[in-house]
Short mmCIF file of C-alpha atoms and ligand atoms in Angstrom, two decimals:
data_model
loop_
_atom_site.label_atom_id
_atom_site.label_comp_id
_atom_site.label_asym_id
_atom_site.label_seq_id
_atom_site.Cartn_x
_atom_site.Cartn_y
_atom_site.Cartn_z
CA UNK A 1 -80.41 -86.90 -8.86
CA UNK A 2 -78.33 -89.46 -7.01
CA UNK A 3 -74.73 -90.18 -7.98
CA UNK A 4 -74.34 -91.84 -11.38
CA UNK A 5 -74.26 -95.62 -11.21
CA UNK A 6 -70.98 -97.40 -11.76
CA UNK A 7 -71.70 -99.36 -14.92
CA UNK A 8 -69.74 -102.53 -15.78
CA UNK A 9 -70.32 -104.77 -18.77
CA UNK A 10 -69.05 -108.08 -20.11
CA UNK A 11 -69.31 -109.06 -23.75
CA UNK A 12 -72.60 -110.72 -24.55
CA UNK A 13 -71.62 -114.26 -25.42
CA UNK A 14 -72.59 -116.18 -28.55
CA UNK A 15 -75.08 -118.89 -27.81
CA UNK A 16 -73.84 -121.29 -30.45
CA UNK A 17 -72.02 -123.13 -27.69
CA UNK A 18 -72.20 -123.58 -23.94
CA UNK A 19 -70.26 -121.34 -21.59
CA UNK A 20 -66.62 -122.34 -21.16
CA UNK A 21 -63.92 -121.20 -18.80
CA UNK A 22 -62.96 -118.30 -21.12
CA UNK A 23 -66.44 -116.78 -20.84
CA UNK A 24 -66.42 -117.48 -17.11
CA UNK A 25 -63.07 -115.72 -16.72
CA UNK A 26 -64.35 -112.39 -18.04
CA UNK A 27 -67.62 -112.74 -16.16
CA UNK A 28 -65.86 -113.59 -12.88
CA UNK A 29 -63.49 -110.64 -13.32
CA UNK A 30 -66.44 -108.31 -13.93
CA UNK A 31 -68.11 -109.73 -10.85
CA UNK A 32 -64.99 -109.07 -8.75
CA UNK A 33 -64.95 -105.47 -9.93
CA UNK A 34 -68.69 -105.07 -9.35
CA UNK A 35 -68.46 -106.40 -5.81
CA UNK A 36 -65.42 -104.26 -5.02
CA UNK A 37 -67.16 -101.13 -6.28
CA UNK A 38 -70.25 -101.98 -4.21
CA UNK A 39 -67.99 -102.40 -1.19
CA UNK A 40 -66.66 -98.91 -1.89
CA UNK A 41 -70.22 -97.67 -1.73
CA UNK A 42 -71.01 -97.24 -5.42
CA UNK A 43 -74.39 -97.94 -6.87
CA UNK A 44 -73.22 -100.59 -9.32
CA UNK A 45 -74.99 -101.74 -12.43
CA UNK A 46 -73.45 -104.89 -13.85
CA UNK A 47 -74.77 -106.18 -17.16
CA UNK A 48 -74.05 -109.40 -19.01
CA UNK A 49 -76.08 -111.41 -21.51
CA UNK A 50 -76.16 -113.35 -24.75
CA UNK A 51 -75.62 -112.50 -28.41
CA UNK A 52 -78.19 -114.50 -30.32
CA UNK A 53 -78.41 -113.43 -33.96
CA UNK A 54 -76.24 -114.10 -36.98
CA UNK A 55 -75.08 -116.88 -39.24
CA UNK A 56 -73.15 -118.84 -36.67
CA UNK A 57 -76.09 -119.15 -34.29
CA UNK A 58 -78.59 -120.02 -36.99
CA UNK A 59 -76.25 -122.71 -38.32
CA UNK A 60 -75.93 -124.20 -34.85
CA UNK A 61 -79.70 -124.15 -34.44
CA UNK A 62 -80.06 -126.04 -37.68
CA UNK A 63 -77.53 -128.62 -36.56
CA UNK A 64 -79.50 -129.05 -33.33
CA UNK A 65 -82.72 -129.43 -35.39
CA UNK A 66 -84.35 -126.54 -33.57
CA UNK A 67 -85.74 -123.25 -34.74
CA UNK A 68 -83.34 -120.38 -34.04
CA UNK A 69 -85.70 -119.07 -31.35
CA UNK A 70 -86.02 -122.44 -29.61
CA UNK A 71 -82.29 -122.94 -29.82
CA UNK A 72 -81.39 -119.52 -28.45
CA UNK A 73 -83.96 -119.86 -25.63
CA UNK A 74 -82.35 -123.09 -24.61
CA UNK A 75 -78.76 -121.90 -24.92
CA UNK A 76 -79.27 -118.54 -23.31
CA UNK A 77 -80.85 -120.27 -20.31
CA UNK A 78 -77.69 -122.39 -19.97
CA UNK A 79 -75.56 -119.24 -19.73
CA UNK A 80 -77.90 -117.68 -17.23
CA UNK A 81 -77.88 -120.82 -15.12
CA UNK A 82 -74.08 -121.05 -15.22
CA UNK A 83 -73.77 -117.50 -13.88
CA UNK A 84 -76.32 -118.28 -11.18
CA UNK A 85 -74.37 -121.34 -10.10
CA UNK A 86 -71.15 -119.33 -10.09
CA UNK A 87 -72.83 -116.73 -7.86
CA UNK A 88 -72.31 -113.90 -10.33
CA UNK A 89 -73.90 -110.68 -9.11
CA UNK A 90 -75.07 -109.22 -12.43
CA UNK A 91 -78.00 -106.82 -12.09
CA UNK A 92 -79.54 -107.76 -15.40
CA UNK A 93 -79.10 -110.22 -18.23
CA UNK A 94 -79.80 -109.03 -21.74
CA UNK A 95 -80.67 -111.19 -24.73
CA UNK A 96 -80.50 -109.67 -28.19
CA UNK A 97 -83.72 -111.45 -29.16
CA UNK A 98 -85.70 -109.60 -26.49
CA UNK A 99 -88.17 -106.97 -27.74
CA UNK A 100 -86.49 -104.28 -25.59
CA UNK A 101 -83.24 -104.85 -27.47
CA UNK A 102 -84.80 -105.13 -30.90
CA UNK A 103 -86.79 -101.93 -30.48
CA UNK A 104 -83.86 -99.97 -29.13
CA UNK A 105 -81.48 -101.27 -31.78
CA UNK A 106 -83.90 -100.10 -34.47
CA UNK A 107 -84.09 -96.68 -32.83
CA UNK A 108 -80.30 -96.46 -32.75
CA UNK A 109 -80.01 -97.51 -36.42
CA UNK A 110 -82.63 -95.01 -37.44
CA UNK A 111 -80.79 -92.22 -35.66
CA UNK A 112 -77.61 -93.08 -37.54
CA UNK A 113 -79.60 -93.15 -40.76
CA UNK A 114 -81.27 -89.80 -40.05
CA UNK A 115 -77.88 -88.26 -39.33
CA UNK A 116 -76.81 -89.29 -42.81
CA UNK A 117 -74.15 -91.67 -41.53
CA UNK A 118 -75.43 -94.67 -43.44
CA UNK A 119 -75.35 -95.26 -47.19
CA UNK A 120 -75.85 -98.13 -49.61
CA UNK A 121 -73.02 -99.66 -51.58
CA UNK A 122 -71.76 -102.89 -53.05
CA UNK A 123 -69.84 -105.12 -50.68
CA UNK A 124 -67.50 -107.73 -51.99
CA UNK A 125 -65.09 -109.44 -49.69
CA UNK A 126 -64.33 -112.21 -47.29
CA UNK A 127 -66.34 -113.08 -44.22
CA UNK A 128 -65.42 -115.47 -41.38
CA UNK A 129 -68.51 -117.05 -39.88
CA UNK A 130 -66.53 -118.08 -36.78
CA UNK A 131 -65.67 -114.45 -36.00
CA UNK A 132 -68.87 -113.15 -37.58
CA UNK A 133 -66.65 -110.55 -39.15
CA UNK A 134 -65.19 -109.33 -42.42
CA UNK A 135 -61.56 -110.17 -43.11
CA UNK A 136 -58.80 -108.60 -45.15
CA UNK A 137 -56.23 -110.78 -46.94
CA UNK A 138 -53.56 -109.66 -44.51
CA UNK A 139 -55.57 -111.04 -41.58
CA UNK A 140 -55.56 -114.57 -43.06
CA UNK A 141 -52.93 -117.26 -42.63
CA UNK A 142 -52.71 -119.71 -45.56
CA UNK A 143 -56.08 -118.39 -46.70
CA UNK A 144 -57.73 -119.29 -43.39
CA UNK A 145 -58.90 -117.34 -40.36
CA UNK A 146 -56.17 -118.00 -37.78
CA UNK A 147 -58.64 -117.96 -34.89
CA UNK A 148 -61.08 -120.46 -36.32
CA UNK A 149 -58.96 -122.36 -38.81
CA UNK A 150 -61.68 -122.08 -41.46
CA UNK A 151 -61.70 -120.48 -44.86
CA UNK A 152 -63.76 -117.29 -45.01
CA UNK A 153 -66.63 -117.15 -47.48
CA UNK A 154 -66.75 -114.71 -50.36
CA UNK A 155 -69.62 -112.27 -49.97
CA UNK A 156 -70.96 -110.14 -52.73
CA UNK A 157 -74.01 -108.14 -51.73
CA UNK A 158 -75.60 -104.73 -51.77
CA UNK A 159 -75.19 -103.58 -48.19
CA UNK A 160 -75.70 -100.56 -46.04
CA UNK A 161 -72.48 -98.98 -44.79
CA UNK A 162 -71.66 -96.92 -41.71
CA UNK A 163 -69.34 -93.95 -42.29
CA UNK A 164 -66.75 -95.18 -39.82
CA UNK A 165 -63.84 -93.53 -41.65
CA UNK A 166 -65.24 -90.12 -40.84
CA UNK A 167 -64.50 -90.66 -37.13
CA UNK A 168 -60.89 -91.72 -37.59
CA UNK A 169 -59.21 -88.51 -36.50
CA UNK A 170 -61.62 -87.80 -33.69
CA UNK A 171 -61.08 -91.28 -32.25
CA UNK A 172 -57.34 -90.90 -32.58
CA UNK A 173 -57.37 -87.73 -30.48
CA UNK A 174 -59.70 -89.20 -27.86
CA UNK A 175 -57.62 -92.35 -27.45
CA UNK A 176 -54.29 -90.55 -27.53
CA UNK A 177 -55.39 -88.19 -24.77
CA UNK A 178 -56.96 -91.01 -22.74
CA UNK A 179 -60.32 -89.27 -22.94
CA UNK A 180 -61.41 -92.66 -24.15
CA UNK A 181 -59.30 -94.87 -21.91
CA UNK A 182 -58.16 -98.03 -23.68
CA UNK A 183 -56.24 -100.33 -21.40
CA UNK A 184 -53.81 -102.02 -20.97
CA UNK A 185 -51.51 -99.58 -22.81
CA UNK A 186 -50.55 -102.29 -25.31
CA UNK A 187 -54.17 -102.31 -26.49
CA UNK A 188 -54.25 -98.53 -26.70
CA UNK A 189 -51.18 -98.63 -28.93
CA UNK A 190 -52.71 -101.38 -31.03
CA UNK A 191 -55.80 -99.20 -31.60
CA UNK A 192 -53.68 -96.15 -32.42
CA UNK A 193 -51.84 -98.31 -34.94
CA UNK A 194 -55.12 -99.20 -36.65
CA UNK A 195 -56.16 -95.55 -36.68
CA UNK A 196 -52.85 -94.62 -38.25
CA UNK A 197 -53.52 -97.05 -41.10
CA UNK A 198 -56.98 -95.46 -41.37
CA UNK A 199 -60.39 -96.97 -40.75
CA UNK A 200 -62.61 -97.90 -43.66
CA UNK A 201 -66.39 -97.63 -43.67
CA UNK A 202 -68.04 -100.87 -42.61
CA UNK A 203 -71.00 -102.86 -43.84
CA UNK A 204 -73.68 -102.89 -41.17
CA UNK A 205 -76.29 -105.06 -42.80
CA UNK A 206 -76.68 -108.44 -44.45
CA UNK A 207 -78.89 -109.24 -47.37
CA UNK A 208 -79.13 -112.99 -47.00
CA UNK A 209 -79.18 -113.48 -43.26
CA UNK A 210 -82.72 -113.93 -41.98
CA UNK A 211 -81.87 -114.47 -38.33
CA UNK A 212 -81.35 -110.87 -37.38
CA UNK A 213 -83.05 -107.55 -36.72
CA UNK A 214 -84.61 -106.04 -39.88
CA UNK A 215 -83.27 -102.57 -40.67
CA UNK A 216 -85.92 -99.97 -39.89
CA UNK A 217 -85.19 -98.18 -43.19
CA UNK A 218 -84.86 -101.28 -45.40
CA UNK A 219 -86.80 -104.35 -44.32
CA UNK A 220 -85.10 -106.49 -46.94
CA UNK A 221 -81.89 -106.49 -44.92
CA UNK A 222 -81.00 -107.42 -41.36
CA UNK A 223 -78.52 -105.64 -39.12
CA UNK A 224 -75.02 -107.11 -39.09
CA UNK A 225 -74.80 -109.04 -35.84
CA UNK A 226 -71.82 -107.17 -34.37
CA UNK A 227 -73.34 -103.72 -34.90
CA UNK A 228 -76.54 -104.74 -33.22
CA UNK A 229 -74.77 -106.65 -30.42
CA UNK A 230 -72.70 -103.64 -29.39
CA UNK A 231 -75.91 -101.72 -28.88
CA UNK A 232 -76.84 -104.03 -25.98
CA UNK A 233 -74.78 -101.79 -23.73
CA UNK A 234 -77.35 -99.04 -24.14
CA UNK A 235 -80.45 -101.06 -24.91
CA UNK A 236 -79.98 -102.90 -21.59
CA UNK A 237 -80.17 -99.67 -19.59
CA UNK A 238 -83.19 -97.88 -20.99
CA UNK A 239 -81.89 -96.08 -24.09
CA UNK A 240 -85.20 -96.53 -25.89
CA UNK A 241 -87.81 -95.91 -23.25
CA UNK A 242 -86.46 -94.72 -19.93
CA UNK A 243 -84.51 -91.51 -20.20
CA UNK A 244 -84.08 -91.07 -16.47
CA UNK A 245 -82.70 -94.55 -15.94
CA UNK A 246 -80.49 -94.20 -18.99
CA UNK A 247 -78.92 -91.00 -17.71
CA UNK A 248 -78.42 -92.56 -14.30
CA UNK A 249 -76.42 -95.48 -15.73
CA UNK A 250 -74.87 -94.52 -19.08
CA UNK A 251 -71.98 -94.12 -19.96
CA UNK A 252 -70.33 -97.41 -19.05
CA UNK A 253 -67.46 -97.03 -16.63
CA UNK A 254 -65.80 -100.20 -17.90
CA UNK A 255 -66.46 -102.40 -20.90
CA UNK A 256 -64.58 -105.60 -20.07
CA UNK A 257 -63.58 -108.21 -22.66
CA UNK A 258 -60.62 -110.13 -24.05
CA UNK A 259 -58.27 -108.66 -26.61
CA UNK A 260 -59.95 -110.53 -29.49
CA UNK A 261 -62.78 -108.03 -29.68
CA UNK A 262 -61.18 -104.81 -28.55
CA UNK A 263 -61.38 -103.19 -31.99
CA UNK A 264 -65.16 -103.48 -31.95
CA UNK A 265 -65.33 -101.88 -28.50
CA UNK A 266 -62.62 -99.24 -28.75
CA UNK A 267 -63.19 -98.06 -32.31
CA UNK A 268 -66.45 -99.12 -33.94
CA UNK A 269 -68.69 -98.76 -30.88
CA UNK A 270 -67.35 -95.32 -29.87
CA UNK A 271 -67.78 -94.14 -33.47
CA UNK A 272 -71.39 -95.29 -33.42
CA UNK A 273 -71.94 -93.42 -30.15
CA UNK A 274 -70.30 -90.28 -31.53
CA UNK A 275 -72.59 -90.67 -34.53
CA UNK A 276 -75.76 -90.50 -32.48
CA UNK A 277 -74.30 -88.00 -30.02
CA UNK A 278 -74.12 -90.16 -26.90
CA UNK A 279 -71.31 -89.99 -24.32
CA UNK A 280 -68.49 -92.50 -24.73
CA UNK A 281 -67.63 -95.30 -22.31
CA UNK A 282 -65.00 -94.21 -19.81
CA UNK A 283 -62.82 -97.25 -20.21
CA UNK A 284 -62.41 -100.19 -22.55
CA UNK A 285 -60.34 -102.84 -20.81
CA UNK A 286 -59.21 -105.94 -22.67
CA UNK A 287 -57.61 -108.77 -20.75
CA UNK A 288 -55.49 -111.44 -22.40
CA UNK A 289 -56.27 -114.88 -23.69
CA UNK A 290 -55.39 -117.95 -21.73
CA UNK A 291 -54.44 -121.38 -22.98
CA UNK A 292 -54.85 -124.69 -21.19
CA UNK A 293 -51.59 -126.61 -20.72
CA UNK A 294 -50.12 -124.45 -23.45
CA UNK A 295 -52.89 -125.18 -25.95
CA UNK A 296 -55.82 -123.14 -27.17
CA UNK A 297 -59.11 -124.42 -25.73
CA UNK A 298 -60.91 -126.11 -28.59
CA UNK A 299 -63.52 -128.75 -29.22
CA UNK A 300 -61.23 -130.58 -31.62
CA UNK A 301 -58.56 -130.91 -28.95
CA UNK A 302 -61.21 -131.85 -26.42
CA UNK A 303 -59.72 -129.54 -23.79
CA UNK A 304 -62.61 -127.15 -23.33
CA UNK A 305 -63.19 -126.61 -19.61
CA UNK A 306 -66.73 -126.33 -18.32
CA UNK A 307 -66.68 -123.79 -15.48
CA UNK A 308 -69.66 -125.32 -13.71
CA UNK A 309 -68.12 -128.75 -13.78
CA UNK A 310 -64.84 -127.65 -12.24
CA UNK A 311 -66.58 -125.48 -9.67
CA UNK A 312 -67.82 -128.77 -8.25
CA UNK A 313 -64.25 -129.78 -7.58
CA UNK A 314 -62.85 -126.51 -6.16
CA UNK A 315 -66.04 -124.87 -4.99
CA UNK A 316 -67.39 -121.75 -6.64
CA UNK A 317 -65.11 -119.49 -4.61
CA UNK A 318 -62.16 -121.81 -5.13
CA UNK A 319 -62.60 -121.62 -8.89
CA UNK A 320 -62.87 -117.83 -8.82
CA UNK A 321 -59.73 -117.55 -6.73
CA UNK A 322 -57.70 -119.92 -8.90
CA UNK A 323 -58.59 -118.44 -12.25
CA UNK A 324 -58.00 -114.86 -11.12
CA UNK A 325 -54.80 -115.65 -9.21
CA UNK A 326 -53.17 -117.73 -11.94
CA UNK A 327 -53.32 -115.15 -14.73
CA UNK A 328 -51.94 -111.64 -14.65
CA UNK A 329 -55.03 -109.61 -15.56
CA UNK A 330 -54.52 -107.88 -18.89
CA UNK A 331 -51.87 -110.32 -20.12
CA UNK A 332 -52.03 -113.68 -21.83
CA UNK A 333 -51.66 -116.66 -19.58
CA UNK A 334 -51.76 -120.39 -19.28
CA UNK A 335 -53.65 -122.52 -16.82
CA UNK A 336 -53.33 -126.15 -15.90
CA UNK A 337 -55.57 -128.21 -13.70
CA UNK A 338 -52.44 -129.68 -12.08
CA UNK A 339 -51.37 -126.22 -10.95
CA UNK A 340 -54.94 -125.45 -9.87
CA UNK A 341 -54.79 -128.49 -7.54
CA UNK A 342 -51.47 -127.43 -6.06
CA UNK A 343 -52.58 -123.87 -5.52
CA UNK A 344 -55.91 -124.91 -4.10
CA UNK A 345 -54.16 -127.01 -1.45
CA UNK A 346 -51.40 -124.50 -0.76
CA UNK A 347 -53.29 -121.20 -0.75
CA UNK A 348 -56.82 -122.15 0.19
CA UNK A 349 -56.79 -125.36 2.25
CA UNK A 350 -53.40 -124.82 3.94
CA UNK A 351 -53.22 -121.05 3.67
CA UNK A 352 -56.45 -119.24 4.34
CA UNK A 353 -58.46 -122.25 5.58
CA UNK A 354 -55.84 -123.44 8.02
CA UNK A 355 -55.21 -119.95 9.43
CA UNK A 356 -58.87 -119.43 10.18
CA UNK A 357 -59.42 -122.85 11.67
CA UNK A 358 -56.34 -122.93 13.92
CA UNK A 359 -56.97 -119.43 15.29
CA UNK A 360 -60.64 -120.09 15.92
CA UNK A 361 -59.79 -123.40 17.58
CA UNK A 362 -57.67 -121.55 20.15
CA UNK A 363 -60.10 -118.65 20.49
CA UNK A 364 -62.99 -121.07 20.94
CA UNK A 365 -61.55 -122.46 24.15
CA UNK A 366 -62.40 -119.36 26.16
CA UNK A 367 -64.46 -116.23 26.35
CA UNK A 368 -62.36 -113.08 26.48
CA UNK A 369 -62.30 -109.33 26.11
CA UNK A 370 -60.32 -108.04 23.07
CA UNK A 371 -57.02 -106.39 23.92
CA UNK A 372 -55.32 -104.16 21.35
CA UNK A 373 -52.38 -103.13 23.54
CA UNK A 374 -49.79 -104.88 21.36
CA UNK A 375 -51.05 -104.29 17.88
CA UNK A 376 -49.17 -101.35 16.43
CA UNK A 377 -47.16 -103.32 13.84
CA UNK A 378 -50.14 -105.37 12.91
CA UNK A 379 -52.34 -102.37 12.43
CA UNK A 380 -49.74 -100.76 10.19
CA UNK A 381 -49.41 -103.86 8.08
CA UNK A 382 -53.13 -104.22 7.57
CA UNK A 383 -53.35 -100.56 6.55
CA UNK A 384 -50.60 -101.04 3.99
CA UNK A 385 -52.30 -104.14 2.67
CA UNK A 386 -55.50 -102.20 2.07
CA UNK A 387 -53.62 -99.37 0.37
CA UNK A 388 -51.85 -101.69 -2.06
CA UNK A 389 -55.01 -103.71 -2.57
CA UNK A 390 -57.20 -100.72 -3.35
CA UNK A 391 -54.69 -99.35 -5.82
CA UNK A 392 -54.43 -102.74 -7.52
CA UNK A 393 -58.23 -103.05 -7.69
CA UNK A 394 -58.55 -99.57 -9.14
CA UNK A 395 -56.01 -100.48 -11.82
CA UNK A 396 -57.85 -103.76 -12.44
CA UNK A 397 -54.76 -105.71 -11.35
CA UNK A 398 -56.86 -108.32 -9.62
CA UNK A 399 -54.12 -110.90 -9.20
CA UNK A 400 -51.88 -108.28 -7.55
CA UNK A 401 -54.67 -107.48 -5.13
CA UNK A 402 -54.87 -111.16 -4.19
CA UNK A 403 -51.10 -111.30 -3.86
CA UNK A 404 -51.21 -108.60 -1.22
CA UNK A 405 -53.91 -110.45 0.72
CA UNK A 406 -51.92 -113.68 0.68
CA UNK A 407 -48.86 -111.82 1.95
CA UNK A 408 -50.94 -110.74 4.91
CA UNK A 409 -52.07 -114.33 5.43
CA UNK A 410 -48.50 -115.55 5.52
CA UNK A 411 -47.51 -112.77 7.92
CA UNK A 412 -50.25 -113.98 10.23
CA UNK A 413 -48.90 -117.52 9.94
CA UNK A 414 -45.40 -116.29 10.79
CA UNK A 415 -46.67 -114.27 13.73
CA UNK A 416 -48.39 -117.37 15.08
CA UNK A 417 -45.23 -119.45 14.62
CA UNK A 418 -43.21 -116.87 16.55
CA UNK A 419 -45.72 -116.17 19.32
CA UNK A 420 -46.79 -119.80 19.77
CA UNK A 421 -50.20 -118.94 21.26
CA UNK A 422 -50.74 -122.59 22.25
CA UNK A 423 -47.96 -122.12 24.81
CA UNK A 424 -49.43 -118.88 26.15
CA UNK A 425 -52.18 -118.19 28.58
CA UNK A 426 -54.07 -115.24 30.09
CA UNK A 427 -52.48 -111.81 29.61
CA UNK A 428 -49.87 -113.15 27.22
CA UNK A 429 -52.40 -114.89 25.00
CA UNK A 430 -55.23 -112.37 24.63
CA UNK A 431 -53.35 -109.58 22.78
CA UNK A 432 -51.92 -112.14 20.35
CA UNK A 433 -55.32 -113.70 19.72
CA UNK A 434 -56.91 -110.28 19.32
CA UNK A 435 -54.37 -109.30 16.67
CA UNK A 436 -54.84 -112.37 14.53
CA UNK A 437 -58.59 -112.45 14.89
CA UNK A 438 -58.83 -108.82 13.84
CA UNK A 439 -56.49 -109.50 10.92
CA UNK A 440 -58.76 -112.40 9.91
CA UNK A 441 -61.77 -110.08 10.04
CA UNK A 442 -60.02 -107.70 7.68
CA UNK A 443 -58.95 -110.58 5.44
CA UNK A 444 -62.60 -111.60 5.29
CA UNK A 445 -63.43 -108.23 3.78
CA UNK A 446 -60.37 -108.15 1.55
CA UNK A 447 -61.39 -111.42 -0.11
CA UNK A 448 -65.08 -110.53 -0.25
CA UNK A 449 -65.13 -109.32 -3.88
CA UNK A 450 -63.33 -112.50 -4.99
CA UNK A 451 -64.84 -115.10 -2.69
CA UNK A 452 -68.10 -113.74 -1.33
CA UNK A 453 -69.31 -117.04 0.10
CA UNK A 454 -66.07 -117.72 1.96
CA UNK A 455 -65.99 -114.15 3.21
CA UNK A 456 -69.48 -114.51 4.59
CA UNK A 457 -68.49 -117.76 6.30
CA UNK A 458 -65.38 -116.24 7.91
CA UNK A 459 -67.18 -113.13 9.07
CA UNK A 460 -70.05 -115.23 10.39
CA UNK A 461 -67.61 -117.39 12.36
CA UNK A 462 -66.37 -114.11 13.86
CA UNK A 463 -70.02 -113.14 14.43
CA UNK A 464 -69.74 -109.80 12.61
CA UNK A 465 -71.08 -110.45 9.11
CA UNK A 466 -74.59 -109.13 9.65
CA UNK A 467 -73.60 -105.96 11.44
CA UNK A 468 -70.70 -105.06 9.19
CA UNK A 469 -72.19 -105.68 5.77
CA UNK A 470 -74.09 -102.43 5.98
CA UNK A 471 -71.11 -100.30 7.02
CA UNK A 472 -69.06 -98.03 4.76
CA UNK A 473 -65.68 -99.40 3.73
CA UNK A 474 -63.68 -96.93 5.81
CA UNK A 475 -65.40 -98.19 8.96
CA UNK A 476 -64.78 -101.77 7.99
CA UNK A 477 -61.11 -100.99 7.43
CA UNK A 478 -60.67 -99.24 10.78
CA UNK A 479 -58.42 -101.33 12.99
CA UNK A 480 -60.14 -102.71 16.06
CA UNK A 481 -63.52 -103.57 14.55
CA UNK A 482 -63.64 -106.81 16.51
CA UNK A 483 -64.32 -105.50 19.94
CA UNK A 484 -65.75 -106.30 23.35
CA UNK A 485 -66.34 -109.75 24.72
CA UNK A 486 -65.77 -112.57 22.25
CA UNK A 487 -67.32 -115.99 22.56
CA UNK A 488 -66.33 -117.77 19.37
CA UNK A 489 -66.11 -121.36 18.31
CA UNK A 490 -64.33 -123.25 15.60
CA UNK A 491 -66.53 -123.53 12.52
CA UNK A 492 -66.51 -125.91 9.62
CA UNK A 493 -63.37 -126.11 7.46
CA UNK A 494 -63.47 -123.52 4.67
CA UNK A 495 -61.69 -125.69 2.11
CA UNK A 496 -61.25 -129.44 2.16
CA UNK A 497 -57.79 -130.54 0.98
CA UNK A 498 -57.88 -132.33 -2.35
N1 MSP B 501 -70.70 -112.09 -29.16
C1 MSP B 501 -69.41 -111.50 -29.22
C2 MSP B 501 -69.31 -110.33 -28.27
C3 MSP B 501 -70.28 -109.23 -28.50
S1 MSP B 501 -70.15 -108.00 -27.32
C4 MSP B 501 -71.06 -106.76 -27.89
C5 MSP B 501 -68.36 -112.54 -28.84
N2 MSP B 501 -68.80 -113.58 -28.13
S2 MSP B 501 -67.88 -114.81 -27.64
O1 MSP B 501 -68.81 -115.77 -27.09
O2 MSP B 501 -67.04 -115.26 -28.67
O3 MSP B 501 -67.05 -114.25 -26.45
C6 MSP B 501 -65.76 -113.69 -26.61
C7 MSP B 501 -65.24 -113.36 -25.23
O4 MSP B 501 -65.16 -114.56 -24.43
C8 MSP B 501 -63.83 -112.82 -25.17
O5 MSP B 501 -63.74 -111.45 -25.46
C9 MSP B 501 -63.52 -113.09 -23.72
O6 MSP B 501 -64.22 -112.19 -22.92
C10 MSP B 501 -64.08 -114.47 -23.52
N3 MSP B 501 -63.11 -115.53 -23.85
C11 MSP B 501 -63.31 -116.55 -24.70
N4 MSP B 501 -62.22 -117.38 -24.68
C12 MSP B 501 -61.29 -116.90 -23.83
C13 MSP B 501 -59.99 -117.30 -23.46
N5 MSP B 501 -59.43 -118.43 -23.90
N6 MSP B 501 -59.29 -116.48 -22.64
C14 MSP B 501 -59.82 -115.31 -22.17
N7 MSP B 501 -61.05 -114.92 -22.52
C15 MSP B 501 -61.83 -115.70 -23.30
O7 MSP B 501 -67.21 -112.35 -29.16
#
């Protein structure tokens, strides 16, 4: 069998609302990773989708005067369209209302039931509809859920429970030893802290929620939305009906999300997998939360940013660059549209865009044969850039990877300032032009995972995109790829100054 696919997931987003910049952030980051891994030659499978059951969604459907199915069809399509517009390269899009998911989720639940990991008991406690999750008193602030600023409801039902507590010690060992990699380390420690307190069994069904998947062993109850949603990671890759495909893709190499839902992914989901005897994901990575101008994005504050809307201002690639560059991946951050504007002009219009256009303007004035006789320092610098970049990408430090590319861009600018190619001609000019053009080719590939459209444009202006896109990364990285006689011309500006 061929090498196992590299499998990347995002959370499946609730359809009660439209996609906002927070959803886009995770999805863009996953896309960056997917594209980088493809560049490295991996067979990538990148899955995203929508989470469509539960109280919150059915309430929103009611408010929209639609049936839950009509409402989720409409909302899920909006997510799908947003990712299309943002040029996200997901290989599939899963909806939890699809038959493939419902069937597979039932199979998974039945396996847990058959393994005697599910039992019936009375549940009494608090439930936050915003989080779609149960709350303990200690998680509340002034009696309210701090994330949603609403009071949880008191639930008292007969529910089915999953024996989560039984996996406590096993999970602790796996996470401690990094056999289940939870990153960044702060999140690993947070999970170990929860395991130290001890996990309790959790309710996995709801008695009074119709909008859900009926339990295969008790049709009077539906599966608790979180339990069923987590299963999308296996139901989307053939768990129920395609063993060969499933083995080719599962386990996930990275489950990506924000820190709000890491407990579900690093504790509950692995316990469920251990329960049915499936391999665990290799890494659970939770990035931080960002605020907008220091405030949480919220409808009440009216500061929710629509990613599609702002991609019209900065371009799809511009938006991807800005959001990834502004926040240190893995940590909390803050964004402001004012800073986006400044950075767009400085880094994209004046930085990358200007470099490409001024060099191609000079190169376009003549046909010439490349000359690498004076490129030792340059070659070394590009090599070092790739080394730092690849390490950063492997560690999911996406903003650091971009930092290293922009250092290379400013070195090229400095080199041009020192060499003054506009004052040179003939033998003096060609080696200088060759160096910067080759550096630009490499920059084109370095930015490709982040800004695929811009990369294609740059590499097309250099007339190498079509031939190089099929080459292995090590060939692309080899210095001197731009070779032979060059007849180039200045193309359209990559970024228009705001
Ligand atoms: N449906 C569940 C996930 C189930 S996965 C099996 C859910 N959906 S959600 O629509 O609320 O999405 C939460 C995710 O959206 C976060 O984990 C994160 O990926 C993203 N973000 C939402 N707001 C964000 C910020 N302000 N900052 C960073 N990420 C944000 O939870």
